[in-house]
Coordinates of C-alpha atoms and ligand atoms in Angstrom, one line a residue:
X1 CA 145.5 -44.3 6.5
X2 CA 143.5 -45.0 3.0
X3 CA 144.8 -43.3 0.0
X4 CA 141.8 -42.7 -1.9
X5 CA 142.9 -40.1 -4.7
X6 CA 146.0 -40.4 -7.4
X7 CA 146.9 -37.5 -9.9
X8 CA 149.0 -40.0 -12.4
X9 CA 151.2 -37.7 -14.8
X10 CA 151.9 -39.7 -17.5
X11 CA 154.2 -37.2 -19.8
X12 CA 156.1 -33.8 -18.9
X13 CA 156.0 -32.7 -22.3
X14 CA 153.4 -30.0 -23.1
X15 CA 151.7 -28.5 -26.3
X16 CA 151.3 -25.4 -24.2
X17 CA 154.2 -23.1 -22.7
X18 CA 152.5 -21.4 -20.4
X19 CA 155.1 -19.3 -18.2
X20 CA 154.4 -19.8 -14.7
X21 CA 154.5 -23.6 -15.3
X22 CA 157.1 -24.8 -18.1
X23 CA 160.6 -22.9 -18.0
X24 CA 162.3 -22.1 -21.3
X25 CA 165.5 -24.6 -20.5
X26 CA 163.5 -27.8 -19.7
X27 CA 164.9 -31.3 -20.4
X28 CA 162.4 -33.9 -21.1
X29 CA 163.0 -37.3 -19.2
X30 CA 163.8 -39.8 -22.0
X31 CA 161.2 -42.1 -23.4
X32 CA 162.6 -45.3 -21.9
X33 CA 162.6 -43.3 -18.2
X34 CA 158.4 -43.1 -18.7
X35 CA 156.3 -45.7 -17.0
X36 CA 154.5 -47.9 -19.6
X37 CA 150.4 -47.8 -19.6
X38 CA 150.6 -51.4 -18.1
X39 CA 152.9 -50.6 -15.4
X40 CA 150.6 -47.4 -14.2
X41 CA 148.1 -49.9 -14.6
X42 CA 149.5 -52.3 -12.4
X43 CA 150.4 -50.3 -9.8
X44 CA 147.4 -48.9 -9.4
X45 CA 145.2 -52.0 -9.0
X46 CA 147.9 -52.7 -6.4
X47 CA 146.7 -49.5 -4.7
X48 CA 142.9 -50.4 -4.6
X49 CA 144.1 -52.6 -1.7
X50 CA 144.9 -49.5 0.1
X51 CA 141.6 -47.8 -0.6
X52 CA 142.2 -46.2 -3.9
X53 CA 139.3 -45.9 -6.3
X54 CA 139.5 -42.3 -8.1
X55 CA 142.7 -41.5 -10.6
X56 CA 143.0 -38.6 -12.3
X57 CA 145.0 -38.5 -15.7
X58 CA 147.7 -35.6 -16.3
X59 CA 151.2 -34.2 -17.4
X60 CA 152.4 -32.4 -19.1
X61 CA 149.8 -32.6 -21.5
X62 CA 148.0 -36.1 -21.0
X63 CA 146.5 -35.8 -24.9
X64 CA 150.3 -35.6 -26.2
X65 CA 150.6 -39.1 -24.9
X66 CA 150.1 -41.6 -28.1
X67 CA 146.9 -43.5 -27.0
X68 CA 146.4 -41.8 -24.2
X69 CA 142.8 -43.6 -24.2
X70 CA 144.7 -47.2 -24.0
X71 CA 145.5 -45.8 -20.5
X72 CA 142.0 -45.2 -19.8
X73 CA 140.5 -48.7 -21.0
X74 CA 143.0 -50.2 -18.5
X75 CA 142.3 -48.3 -15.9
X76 CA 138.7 -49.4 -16.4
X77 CA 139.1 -52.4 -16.0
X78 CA 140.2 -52.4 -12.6
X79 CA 136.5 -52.9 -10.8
X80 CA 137.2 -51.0 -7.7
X81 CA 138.7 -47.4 -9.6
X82 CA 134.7 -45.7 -9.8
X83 CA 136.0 -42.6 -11.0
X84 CA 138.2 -41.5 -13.8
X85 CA 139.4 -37.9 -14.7
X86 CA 141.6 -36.1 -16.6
X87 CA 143.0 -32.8 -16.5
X88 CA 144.4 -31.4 -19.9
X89 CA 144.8 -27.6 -21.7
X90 CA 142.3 -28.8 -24.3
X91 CA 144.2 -27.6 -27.2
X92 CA 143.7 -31.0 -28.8
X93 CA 140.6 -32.1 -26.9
X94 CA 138.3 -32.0 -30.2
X95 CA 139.9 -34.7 -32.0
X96 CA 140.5 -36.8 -28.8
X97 CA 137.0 -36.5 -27.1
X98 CA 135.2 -39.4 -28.5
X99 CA 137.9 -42.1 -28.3
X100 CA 138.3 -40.8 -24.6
X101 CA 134.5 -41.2 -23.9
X102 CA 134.7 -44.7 -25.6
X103 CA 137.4 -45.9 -23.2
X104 CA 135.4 -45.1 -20.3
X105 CA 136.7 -41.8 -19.0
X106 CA 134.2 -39.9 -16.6
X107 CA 135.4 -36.7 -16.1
X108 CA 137.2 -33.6 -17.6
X109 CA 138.8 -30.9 -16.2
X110 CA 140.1 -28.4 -18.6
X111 CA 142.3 -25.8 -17.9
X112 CA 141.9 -21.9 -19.4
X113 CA 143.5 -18.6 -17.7
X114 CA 142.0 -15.9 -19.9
X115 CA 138.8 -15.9 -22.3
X116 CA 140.9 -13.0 -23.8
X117 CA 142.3 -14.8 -26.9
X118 CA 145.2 -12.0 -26.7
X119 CA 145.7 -12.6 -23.4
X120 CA 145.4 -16.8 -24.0
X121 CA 148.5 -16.2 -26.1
X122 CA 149.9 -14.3 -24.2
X123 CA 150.2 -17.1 -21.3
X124 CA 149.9 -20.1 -22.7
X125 CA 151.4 -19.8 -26.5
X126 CA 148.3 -21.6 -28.1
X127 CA 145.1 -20.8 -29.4
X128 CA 141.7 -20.1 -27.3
X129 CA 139.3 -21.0 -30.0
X130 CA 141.5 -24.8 -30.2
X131 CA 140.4 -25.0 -26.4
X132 CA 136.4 -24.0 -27.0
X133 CA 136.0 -26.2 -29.6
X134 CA 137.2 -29.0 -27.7
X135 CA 134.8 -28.1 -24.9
X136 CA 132.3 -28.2 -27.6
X137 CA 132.5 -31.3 -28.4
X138 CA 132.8 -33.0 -24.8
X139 CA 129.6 -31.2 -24.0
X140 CA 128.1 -33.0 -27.0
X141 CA 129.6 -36.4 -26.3
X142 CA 128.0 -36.0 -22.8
X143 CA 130.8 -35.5 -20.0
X144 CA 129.0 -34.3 -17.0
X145 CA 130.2 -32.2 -15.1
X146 CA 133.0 -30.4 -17.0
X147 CA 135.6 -28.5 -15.4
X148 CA 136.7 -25.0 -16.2
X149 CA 140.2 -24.2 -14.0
X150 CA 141.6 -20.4 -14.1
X151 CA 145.1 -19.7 -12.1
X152 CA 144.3 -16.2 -11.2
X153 CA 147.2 -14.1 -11.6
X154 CA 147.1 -10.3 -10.3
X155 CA 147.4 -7.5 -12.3
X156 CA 146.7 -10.1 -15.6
X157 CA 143.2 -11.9 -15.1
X158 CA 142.2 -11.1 -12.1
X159 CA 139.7 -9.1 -13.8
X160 CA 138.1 -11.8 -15.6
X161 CA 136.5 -13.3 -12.7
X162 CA 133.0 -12.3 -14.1
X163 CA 133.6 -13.0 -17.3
X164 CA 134.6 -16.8 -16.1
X165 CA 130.7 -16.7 -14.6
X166 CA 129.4 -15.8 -17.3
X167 CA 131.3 -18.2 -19.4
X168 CA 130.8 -20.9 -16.7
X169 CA 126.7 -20.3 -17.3
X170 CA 126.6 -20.3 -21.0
X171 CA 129.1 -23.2 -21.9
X172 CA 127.2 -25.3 -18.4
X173 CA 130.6 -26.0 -17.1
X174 CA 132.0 -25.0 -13.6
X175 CA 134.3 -23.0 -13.1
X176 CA 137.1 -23.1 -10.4
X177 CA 139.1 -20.6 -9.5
X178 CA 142.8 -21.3 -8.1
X179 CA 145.4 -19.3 -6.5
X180 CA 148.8 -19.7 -8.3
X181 CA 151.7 -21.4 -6.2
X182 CA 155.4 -20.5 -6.1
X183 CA 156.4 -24.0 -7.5
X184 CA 159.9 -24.4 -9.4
X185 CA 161.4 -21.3 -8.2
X186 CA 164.8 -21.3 -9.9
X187 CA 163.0 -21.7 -12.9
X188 CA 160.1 -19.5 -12.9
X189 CA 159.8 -15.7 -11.6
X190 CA 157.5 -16.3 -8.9
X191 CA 156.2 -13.1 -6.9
X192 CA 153.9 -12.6 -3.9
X193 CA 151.8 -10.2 -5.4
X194 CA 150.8 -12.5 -7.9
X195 CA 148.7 -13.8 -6.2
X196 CA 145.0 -12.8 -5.8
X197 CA 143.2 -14.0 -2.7
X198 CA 140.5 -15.6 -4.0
X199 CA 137.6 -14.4 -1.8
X200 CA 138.5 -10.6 -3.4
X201 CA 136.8 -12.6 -6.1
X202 CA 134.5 -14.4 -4.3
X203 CA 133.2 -10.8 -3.8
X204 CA 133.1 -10.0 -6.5
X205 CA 131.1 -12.5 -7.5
X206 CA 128.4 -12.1 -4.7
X207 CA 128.1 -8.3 -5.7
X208 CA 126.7 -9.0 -8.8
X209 CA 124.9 -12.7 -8.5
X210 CA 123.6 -12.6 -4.6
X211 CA 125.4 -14.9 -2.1
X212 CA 127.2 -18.0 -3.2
X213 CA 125.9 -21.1 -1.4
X214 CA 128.1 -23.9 -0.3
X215 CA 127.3 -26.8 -2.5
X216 CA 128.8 -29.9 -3.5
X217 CA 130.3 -31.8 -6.7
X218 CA 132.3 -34.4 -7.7
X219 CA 135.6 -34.9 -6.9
X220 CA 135.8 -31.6 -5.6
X221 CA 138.7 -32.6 -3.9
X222 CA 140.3 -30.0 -2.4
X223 CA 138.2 -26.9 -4.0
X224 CA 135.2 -25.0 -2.1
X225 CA 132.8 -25.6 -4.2
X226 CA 129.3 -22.8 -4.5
X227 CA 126.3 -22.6 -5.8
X228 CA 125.3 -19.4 -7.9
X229 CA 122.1 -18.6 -7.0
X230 CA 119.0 -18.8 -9.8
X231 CA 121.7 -20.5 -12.5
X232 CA 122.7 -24.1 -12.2
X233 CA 127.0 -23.2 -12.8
X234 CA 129.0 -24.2 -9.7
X235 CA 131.8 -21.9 -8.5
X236 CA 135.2 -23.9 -6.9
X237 CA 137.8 -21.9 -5.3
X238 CA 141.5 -23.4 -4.4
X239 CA 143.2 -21.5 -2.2
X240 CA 146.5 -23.2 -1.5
X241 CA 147.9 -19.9 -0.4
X242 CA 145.1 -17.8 1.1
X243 CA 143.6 -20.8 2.9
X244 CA 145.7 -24.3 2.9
X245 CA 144.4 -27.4 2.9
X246 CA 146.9 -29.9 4.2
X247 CA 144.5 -31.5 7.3
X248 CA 144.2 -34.8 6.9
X249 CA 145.3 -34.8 3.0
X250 CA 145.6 -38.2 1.5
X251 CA 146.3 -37.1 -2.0
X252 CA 149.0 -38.9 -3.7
X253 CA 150.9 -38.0 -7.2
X254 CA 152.6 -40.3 -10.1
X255 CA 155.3 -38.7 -11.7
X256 CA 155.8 -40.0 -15.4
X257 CA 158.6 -41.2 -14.9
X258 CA 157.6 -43.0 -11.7
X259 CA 158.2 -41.1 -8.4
X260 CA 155.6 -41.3 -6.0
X261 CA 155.4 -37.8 -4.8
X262 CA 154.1 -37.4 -1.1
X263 CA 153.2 -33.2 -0.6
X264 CA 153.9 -30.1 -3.2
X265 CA 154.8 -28.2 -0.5
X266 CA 158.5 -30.7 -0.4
X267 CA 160.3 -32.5 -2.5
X268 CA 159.8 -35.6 -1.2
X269 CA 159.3 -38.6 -3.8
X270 CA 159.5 -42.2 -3.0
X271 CA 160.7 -44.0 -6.8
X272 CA 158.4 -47.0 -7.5
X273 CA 159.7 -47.7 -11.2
X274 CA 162.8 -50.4 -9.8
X275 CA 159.6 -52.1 -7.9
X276 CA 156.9 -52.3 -10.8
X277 CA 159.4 -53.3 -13.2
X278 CA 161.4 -55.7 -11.4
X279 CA 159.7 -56.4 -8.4
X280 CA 157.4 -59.4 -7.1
X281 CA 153.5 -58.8 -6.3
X282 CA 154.8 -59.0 -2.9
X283 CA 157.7 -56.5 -3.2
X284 CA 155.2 -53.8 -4.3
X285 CA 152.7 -54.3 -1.6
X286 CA 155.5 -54.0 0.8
X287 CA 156.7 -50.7 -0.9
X288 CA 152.5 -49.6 -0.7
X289 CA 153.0 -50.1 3.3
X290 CA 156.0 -48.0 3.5
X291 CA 154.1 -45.2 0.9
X292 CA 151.1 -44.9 3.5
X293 CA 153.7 -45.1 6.6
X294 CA 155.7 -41.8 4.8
X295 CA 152.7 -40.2 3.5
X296 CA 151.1 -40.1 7.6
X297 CA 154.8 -38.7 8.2
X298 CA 155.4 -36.2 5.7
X299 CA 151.9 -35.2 6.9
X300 CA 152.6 -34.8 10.4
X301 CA 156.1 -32.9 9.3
X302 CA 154.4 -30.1 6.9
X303 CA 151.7 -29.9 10.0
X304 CA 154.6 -28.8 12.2
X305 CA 157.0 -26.7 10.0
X306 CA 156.8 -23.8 8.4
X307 CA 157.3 -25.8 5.1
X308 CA 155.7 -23.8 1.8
X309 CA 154.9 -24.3 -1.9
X310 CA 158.3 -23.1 -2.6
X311 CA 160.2 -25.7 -0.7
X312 CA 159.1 -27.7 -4.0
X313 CA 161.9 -27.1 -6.7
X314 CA 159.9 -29.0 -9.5
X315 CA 157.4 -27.0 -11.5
X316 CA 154.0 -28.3 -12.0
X317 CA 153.9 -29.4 -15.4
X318 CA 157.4 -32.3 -14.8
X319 CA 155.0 -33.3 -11.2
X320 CA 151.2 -33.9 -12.7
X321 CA 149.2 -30.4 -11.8
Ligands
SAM401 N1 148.3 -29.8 -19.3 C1 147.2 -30.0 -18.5 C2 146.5 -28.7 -18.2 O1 146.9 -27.7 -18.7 O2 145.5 -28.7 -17.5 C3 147.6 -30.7 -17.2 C4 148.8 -30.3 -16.4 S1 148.8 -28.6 -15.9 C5 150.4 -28.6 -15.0 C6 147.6 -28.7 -14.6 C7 147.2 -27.4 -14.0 O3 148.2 -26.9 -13.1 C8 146.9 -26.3 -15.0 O4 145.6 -25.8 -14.7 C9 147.9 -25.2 -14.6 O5 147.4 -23.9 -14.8 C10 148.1 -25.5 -13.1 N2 149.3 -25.0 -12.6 C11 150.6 -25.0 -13.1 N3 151.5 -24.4 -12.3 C12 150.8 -23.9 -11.3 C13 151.1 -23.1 -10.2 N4 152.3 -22.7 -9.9 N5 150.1 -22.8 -9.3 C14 148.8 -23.2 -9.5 N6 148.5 -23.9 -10.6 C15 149.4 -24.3 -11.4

């Protein structure tokens, strides 16, 4: 098996409290718990051996890292990692854009549930206009393609599915839609009905633009990804719920303080900290072999259970969404 794809968190703390993803009573790990920029570093050029060459950087909130870009520029310098992206809620994306672009990362996914700014409060505490000016100025700086992701929740966004289109066509982002999953229960009042399928939307969609055609674009991982016709915007829909995609997954996550976790839908985690801290060259390609062996495993086990998005007591923001 090749790992090809890392989500590294490298903070759970957030400037955002949006309330499907960070409880009221969370307790941040302590600072000396969080893996160093030189040990991510490390372990991932270990990794490259294994077939790595895409990272993506998140939390938490990646930008409330100090010198989050330092992470970047060491990334970059491993030769074999072509592609680095980063996931964040924007919120201070304005004023960290250019040192970002500077250290060489590629890619930006940025996350917004409602284009209400009432309804932007509502969810996430924080400010809509904050997140637009950010996308602004990435635009500007020249990040290509830039990312637009919407957890649809029923009964409060669901009906914003246009309104993401249209957004999607005038800022010339894309726009991916994704179904919410029941991660962290115990924490957060998770409900079936909140979620919306996503082809209802799909639908939707079509009824007013003509037929979405399959298309392509990078590091679509694992979003179906359309063309709108007679506009250039891309559509994505992730549909972890409605339509899994666990075949042949090969998707690995860093947590920040240094778990290697294996599948959201358990909550398996291998810890790699002991290994990049005190280990040999040696000791950590060793632990890489026994990664791959339990990632095939936990593969073939969620293949053959009945194993689901709530088997996974962490919420997203303490794994690296
Ligand atoms: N702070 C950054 C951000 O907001 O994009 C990165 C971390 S955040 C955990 C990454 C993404 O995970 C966000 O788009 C968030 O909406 C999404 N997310 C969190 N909990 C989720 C859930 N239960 N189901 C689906 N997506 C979730």
């Amino acid at each position: 098996m090749e790992i090809s794809y890392l989500r590294i968190s490298v903070t759970d703390k957030c400037n955002l409290k949006c309330f499907y993803c960070r409880p009221d009573n969370m307790d941040y790990i302590p600072h000396q718990e969080i893996l160093r920029y030189e040990e991510i570093a490390k372990l991932v050029k270990a990794m490259t051996k294994y077939g790595l060459k895409k990272v993506r950087i998140t939390g938490g909130e990646p930008l409330v890292r100090p010198q989050i870009e330092n992470l970047v520029y060491l990334l970059k310098q491993i030769p074999q990692i072509e592609d680095i992206g980063m996931t964040t809620n924007g919120i201070t994306l304005a004023q960290h854009a250019e040192k970002l672009k500077k250290s060489g990362l590629n890619r930006l996914n940025i996350s917004i549930d409602s284009l209400k700014p009432d309804l932007f409060y509502q969810i996430t505490k924080g400010r809509l206009e904050d997140v637009l000016e950010g996308i602004k100025v990435s635009k500007k700086l020249g990040f290509d393609p830039i990312k637009v992701n919407a957890v649809i929740i029923k009964g409060l966004n669901d009906n914003e599915a246009l309104d993401f289109v249209e957004f999607g066509i005038e800022y010339g982002v894309e726009v991916r839609f994704i179904e919410m999953m029941p991660l962290g229960q115990g924490y957060i009042k998770w409900e079936e009905e909140m979620v919306k399928p996503l082809d209802e939307i799909k639908q939707k969609i079509e009824e007013k633009y003509g037929r979405l055609l399959p298309s392509f674009s990078i590091g679509s991982g694992a979003a179906k990804v359309y063309q709108l016709p007679k506009y250039k915007t891309k559509i994505g829909f992730i549909t972890p719920i409605s339509n899994p995609f666990c075949d042949g997954c090969s998707k690995l996550r860093l947590t920040a303080e240094g778990s290697i976790k294996l599948c959201l839908r358990t909550d398996e985690e291998i810890p790699v900290k002991e290994v990049l801290r005190n280990g040999s060259e040696e000791d950590l390609d060793k632990f890489l072999q026994k990664v791959l062996i339990e990632k095939e495993l936990s593969n073939m086990k969620i293949q053959k259970s009945n194993y689901s998005f709530s088997d996974c007591a962490r919420v997203m923001t303490s794994i690296g969404g």
